[in-house]
CSV table of C-alpha atoms in Angstrom, one decimal:
chain,number,residue,atom,x,y,z
A,1,MET,CA,0.0,0.0,0.0
A,2,GLN,CA,1.4,3.3,-1.0
A,3,LYS,CA,-0.3,6.7,-0.9
A,4,ARG,CA,0.9,10.2,-0.9
A,5,GLY,CA,4.5,9.1,-0.6
A,6,VAL,CA,3.8,6.8,2.4
A,7,SER,CA,4.4,3.1,2.2
A,8,PHE,CA,3.2,0.3,4.6
A,9,SER,CA,4.9,-2.9,5.6
A,10,GLY,CA,1.7,-4.8,6.0
A,11,PHE,CA,2.6,-5.9,9.5
A,12,LEU,CA,0.0,-4.6,11.8
A,13,LEU,CA,0.7,-3.9,15.5
A,14,VAL,CA,-2.4,-4.2,17.7
A,15,ASP,CA,-2.6,-3.2,21.3
A,16,GLY,CA,-5.0,-2.0,23.9
A,17,ASP,CA,-4.3,0.3,26.9
A,18,TRP,CA,-6.8,0.9,29.7
A,19,PHE,CA,-7.3,4.3,31.2
A,20,ASN,CA,-9.5,5.2,34.1
A,21,ARG,CA,-10.2,1.5,34.5
A,22,GLN,CA,-13.3,1.9,32.5
A,23,ARG,CA,-12.3,2.3,28.8
A,24,VAL,CA,-9.6,1.0,26.6
A,25,LYS,CA,-7.9,2.7,23.7
A,26,LEU,CA,-7.3,0.3,20.9
A,27,VAL,CA,-4.5,1.3,18.6
A,28,TYR,CA,-3.6,-0.2,15.1
A,29,LYS,CA,-0.1,0.7,13.9
A,30,ASP,CA,1.9,-0.3,10.9
A,31,SER,CA,5.4,-1.7,11.9
A,32,GLY,CA,6.8,1.1,9.7
A,33,GLY,CA,5.7,3.6,12.2
A,34,LYS,CA,2.2,5.0,11.0
A,35,VAL,CA,-0.8,4.8,13.4
A,36,LEU,CA,-3.5,3.7,11.0
A,37,PHE,CA,-6.6,3.6,13.3
A,38,TRP,CA,-7.8,3.8,16.8
A,39,ARG,CA,-11.0,3.3,18.7
A,40,PHE,CA,-12.3,3.5,22.3
A,41,SER,CA,-14.2,0.6,23.7
A,42,ASN,CA,-15.3,-1.0,27.0
A,43,GLY,CA,-13.0,-3.9,26.4
A,44,GLU,CA,-10.9,-5.8,23.8
A,45,TYR,CA,-13.4,-7.7,21.8
A,46,LYS,CA,-12.8,-10.0,18.9
A,47,GLU,CA,-15.6,-8.8,16.7
A,48,GLU,CA,-14.7,-5.1,17.1
A,49,VAL,CA,-11.0,-5.9,16.2
A,50,LYS,CA,-12.0,-7.9,13.2
A,51,GLN,CA,-14.2,-5.0,12.1
A,52,ASP,CA,-11.3,-2.6,12.5
A,53,ILE,CA,-8.9,-4.8,10.6
A,54,GLN,CA,-11.4,-5.4,7.9
A,55,PHE,CA,-11.9,-1.6,7.5
A,56,LEU,CA,-8.2,-1.2,7.0
A,57,VAL,CA,-7.9,-4.0,4.4
A,58,ASP,CA,-11.1,-2.6,2.6
A,59,ASN,CA,-9.2,0.6,2.3
A,60,GLY,CA,-6.2,-0.9,0.8
A,61,TYR,CA,-4.0,-2.0,3.7
A,62,PRO,CA,-1.8,-4.8,2.6
A,63,LEU,CA,-2.2,-7.0,5.7
A,64,LYS,CA,0.6,-9.6,5.9
A,65,GLY,CA,0.7,-10.3,9.7
A,66,VAL,CA,-0.5,-9.2,13.0
A,67,VAL,CA,1.5,-8.7,16.3
A,68,CYS,CA,-0.4,-8.4,19.5
A,69,ASP,CA,0.0,-8.9,23.3
A,70,GLY,CA,-1.4,-12.4,23.2
A,71,LYS,CA,-5.0,-11.7,24.5
A,72,LYS,CA,-7.4,-14.4,22.9
A,73,ALA,CA,-9.6,-11.9,21.4
A,74,LEU,CA,-6.8,-10.2,19.5
A,75,ILE,CA,-5.3,-13.5,18.5
A,76,LYS,CA,-8.6,-14.9,17.1
A,77,ALA,CA,-9.2,-11.6,15.3
A,78,GLY,CA,-5.9,-11.8,13.5
A,79,GLU,CA,-6.3,-15.5,12.7
A,80,HIS,CA,-9.6,-14.6,10.9
A,81,PHE,CA,-7.6,-13.1,8.1
A,82,GLU,CA,-5.3,-16.1,7.6
A,83,VAL,CA,-2.1,-14.2,8.2
A,84,PRO,CA,0.8,-15.1,10.7
A,85,VAL,CA,-0.1,-13.9,14.3
A,86,GLN,CA,2.8,-13.1,16.5
A,87,ARG,CA,2.6,-12.8,20.3
A,88,CYS,CA,4.7,-10.0,21.7
A,89,LEU,CA,7.7,-11.6,23.4
A,90,VAL,CA,8.2,-8.7,25.7
A,91,HIS,CA,4.8,-9.0,27.0
A,92,MET,CA,5.4,-12.7,27.5
A,93,GLN,CA,8.6,-12.1,29.5
A,94,LEU,CA,7.0,-9.5,31.7
A,95,LYS,CA,4.0,-11.8,32.5
A,96,LEU,CA,6.4,-14.7,33.3
A,97,GLN,CA,8.4,-12.4,35.5
A,98,THR,CA,5.2,-11.2,37.3
A,99,LEU,CA,4.1,-14.9,37.9
A,100,LEU,CA,7.6,-16.0,39.0
A,101,THR,CA,8.7,-12.8,40.8
A,102,LYS,CA,12.2,-11.5,40.2
A,103,LYS,CA,13.6,-13.9,42.9
A,104,PRO,CA,11.7,-17.2,42.8
A,105,ARG,CA,12.1,-19.4,45.9
A,106,THR,CA,11.7,-22.7,44.2
A,107,GLN,CA,14.0,-24.4,41.8
A,108,ALA,CA,11.3,-24.9,39.3
A,109,GLY,CA,10.8,-21.1,39.4
A,110,LYS,CA,14.4,-20.2,39.1
A,111,ASP,CA,14.8,-22.6,36.2
A,112,LEU,CA,11.9,-21.0,34.3
A,113,LEU,CA,12.9,-17.5,35.0
A,114,LEU,CA,16.4,-18.2,33.6
A,115,TRP,CA,14.7,-19.8,30.5
A,116,SER,CA,12.5,-16.7,30.1
A,117,ARG,CA,15.5,-14.4,29.8
A,118,HIS,CA,16.5,-16.2,26.6
A,119,LEU,CA,13.1,-15.9,25.0
A,120,ASN,CA,13.9,-12.8,23.3
A,121,GLN,CA,17.3,-13.8,22.0
A,122,VAL,CA,16.1,-16.4,19.4
A,123,HIS,CA,17.4,-15.5,15.9
A,124,ASN,CA,16.8,-18.6,13.9
A,125,LYS,CA,14.9,-22.0,13.8
A,126,GLN,CA,17.7,-23.8,15.5
A,127,ASP,CA,17.7,-21.4,18.4
A,128,ALA,CA,14.0,-22.0,18.6
A,129,ARG,CA,14.4,-25.8,18.7
A,130,VAL,CA,17.0,-25.5,21.5
A,131,LEU,CA,14.7,-23.3,23.5
A,132,ILE,CA,11.6,-25.4,23.1
A,133,GLY,CA,13.6,-28.5,24.0
A,134,TRP,CA,14.8,-26.8,27.1
A,135,TYR,CA,11.3,-25.8,28.1
A,136,LEU,CA,10.0,-29.3,27.6
A,137,ARG,CA,12.8,-30.8,29.8
A,138,LEU,CA,12.0,-28.3,32.5
A,139,LEU,CA,8.3,-29.1,32.3
A,140,LYS,CA,8.9,-32.9,32.6
A,141,ARG,CA,11.4,-32.3,35.4
A,142,HIS,CA,9.1,-30.2,37.4
A,143,LYS,CA,5.6,-31.4,36.3
A,144,GLU,CA,4.9,-33.3,39.5
A,145,PHE,CA,5.9,-30.3,41.7
A,146,ILE,CA,4.0,-27.7,39.8
A,147,ASN,CA,0.8,-29.8,39.8
A,148,GLU,CA,0.9,-30.5,43.6
A,149,LYS,CA,-2.4,-29.9,45.3
A,150,THR,CA,-3.3,-28.6,48.7
A,151,ILE,CA,-6.5,-30.4,50.1
A,152,SER,CA,-8.5,-28.9,52.9
A,153,THR,CA,-11.4,-30.5,54.8
A,154,SER,CA,-14.1,-28.2,56.4
A,155,ASP,CA,-15.9,-28.9,59.6
A,156,GLN,CA,-18.7,-30.4,57.5
A,157,ASP,CA,-16.3,-32.8,56.0
A,158,GLN,CA,-16.3,-31.1,52.7
A,159,LYS,CA,-13.0,-31.3,50.8
A,160,THR,CA,-11.8,-28.5,48.7
A,161,TRP,CA,-8.4,-28.3,46.8
A,162,TRP,CA,-6.2,-25.9,44.9
A,163,TYR,CA,-2.9,-26.0,43.2
A,164,THR,CA,-0.3,-25.4,45.9
A,165,HIS,CA,2.0,-23.5,43.5
A,166,LYS,CA,-0.7,-21.6,41.6
A,167,TYR,CA,1.4,-18.9,40.0
A,168,LEU,CA,4.3,-21.1,39.2
A,169,ARG,CA,1.9,-23.5,37.5
A,170,GLN,CA,0.4,-20.6,35.6
A,171,ALA,CA,3.8,-19.6,34.4
A,172,TYR,CA,4.7,-23.0,32.9
A,173,TYR,CA,1.3,-23.4,31.2
A,174,HIS,CA,1.4,-19.8,29.9
A,175,ILE,CA,4.2,-20.8,27.7
A,176,LEU,CA,2.4,-24.1,26.7
A,177,ASN,CA,-0.7,-22.2,25.8
A,178,ALA,CA,1.2,-19.7,23.7
A,179,LYS,CA,2.7,-22.5,21.3
A,180,GLY,CA,2.2,-21.5,17.7
A,181,TYR,CA,2.4,-17.9,18.4
A,182,ILE,CA,5.9,-17.6,19.8
A,183,PHE,CA,8.1,-17.9,16.7
A,184,PRO,CA,6.2,-16.9,13.5
A,185,TYR,CA,8.6,-14.1,13.1
A,186,LEU,CA,11.3,-16.7,12.2
A,187,ARG,CA,9.1,-18.0,9.2
A,188,THR,CA,7.9,-14.5,8.1
A,189,PRO,CA,10.6,-12.1,7.1
A,190,GLY,CA,9.9,-8.6,8.5
A,191,LEU,CA,7.3,-9.6,11.0
A,192,PRO,CA,8.2,-7.8,14.3
A,193,LYS,CA,8.4,-10.0,17.6
A,194,ASP,CA,7.0,-7.2,19.9
A,195,THR,CA,4.6,-4.2,20.0
A,196,ASN,CA,7.1,-1.9,21.4
A,197,GLY,CA,6.3,0.6,18.7
A,198,ILE,CA,2.9,1.1,20.3
A,199,GLU,CA,4.0,0.8,24.0
A,200,GLY,CA,6.2,3.9,23.7
A,201,PHE,CA,3.4,6.0,22.4
A,202,PHE,CA,1.1,4.8,25.1
A,203,SER,CA,3.5,6.1,27.7
A,204,GLN,CA,3.5,9.5,26.0
A,205,VAL,CA,-0.3,9.6,26.1
A,206,ASP,CA,-0.4,8.6,29.8
A,207,THR,CA,1.9,11.3,30.6
A,208,LYS,CA,-0.3,13.8,29.0
A,209,LEU,CA,-3.4,12.4,30.6
A,210,SER,CA,-1.8,12.5,34.1
A,211,ARG,CA,-1.5,16.3,33.6
A,212,HIS,CA,-5.3,16.6,33.1
A,213,ARG,CA,-6.6,14.4,35.7
A,214,GLY,CA,-9.8,16.6,36.1
A,215,LEU,CA,-11.1,15.9,32.6
A,216,SER,CA,-14.3,14.0,32.1
A,217,GLN,CA,-14.1,10.6,30.3
A,218,LEU,CA,-15.4,12.1,27.0
A,219,ARG,CA,-12.8,15.0,27.2
A,220,LYS,CA,-10.1,12.5,27.8
A,221,GLU,CA,-11.1,10.5,24.8
A,222,ASN,CA,-11.1,13.9,22.7
A,223,LEU,CA,-7.6,14.7,24.0
A,224,ILE,CA,-6.3,11.2,23.1
A,225,SER,CA,-7.7,11.6,19.6
A,226,TRP,CA,-6.1,15.0,19.1
A,227,LEU,CA,-2.8,13.6,20.2
A,228,PHE,CA,-3.0,10.8,17.6
A,229,TYR,CA,-4.2,13.2,15.0
A,230,LEU,CA,-1.5,15.7,15.6
A,231,ARG,CA,1.1,13.0,15.7
A,232,GLU,CA,0.2,11.5,12.3
A,233,PHE,CA,-1.3,14.4,10.2
A,234,LYS,CA,0.0,17.6,11.4
A,235,GLN,CA,2.0,19.2,8.6
A,236,LYS,CA,5.8,19.3,9.5
A,237,PRO,CA,7.9,22.2,8.3
């Protein structure tokens, strides 16, 4: 797609950022740097994202791939267009660090945290095979431990149970559930492996909003829209 001297890569970064804990701003940005579309919503919904991407495609956007933070709605929306869908590896690393903490107490946690630090250092398919094999060995080694259950019996002799190492287990299965979306960038030249191009702009917007805390919801949305507009369309000298 090329118009008015602007060309697009076709690799679409999609991300949502909540503000006021009520509304989310969904942003669609070409990996080449241009913000193409944005909307405000009450959540990140598959049908809305599909509609937005379809709008871009109908208007000539040469969609080749989608990069998102891994939310199910965004992944499913991207898959609808039968293009590669890449999970943001930075989001994955941060999620794992949150679940494991920076200083895990268990060996299973320490092993997986070390593994996660290599996630964003995969440059070819051989690296990917090594990392996948490493993860599978860790899962096999610690599976019994991460699946341990704590059982409690109430005064009425009713038994309840929960996973003893809840967050550790979530971390291991977070990776397993992400399979298929971790390394598409290795098979698709030019496909980014993160949404950092959007995250940086979100930080700028949040800084602006923090200076105008007294604005109503509608006025905040108008301010955000103006920030997007001025960023993309204001004539530069």
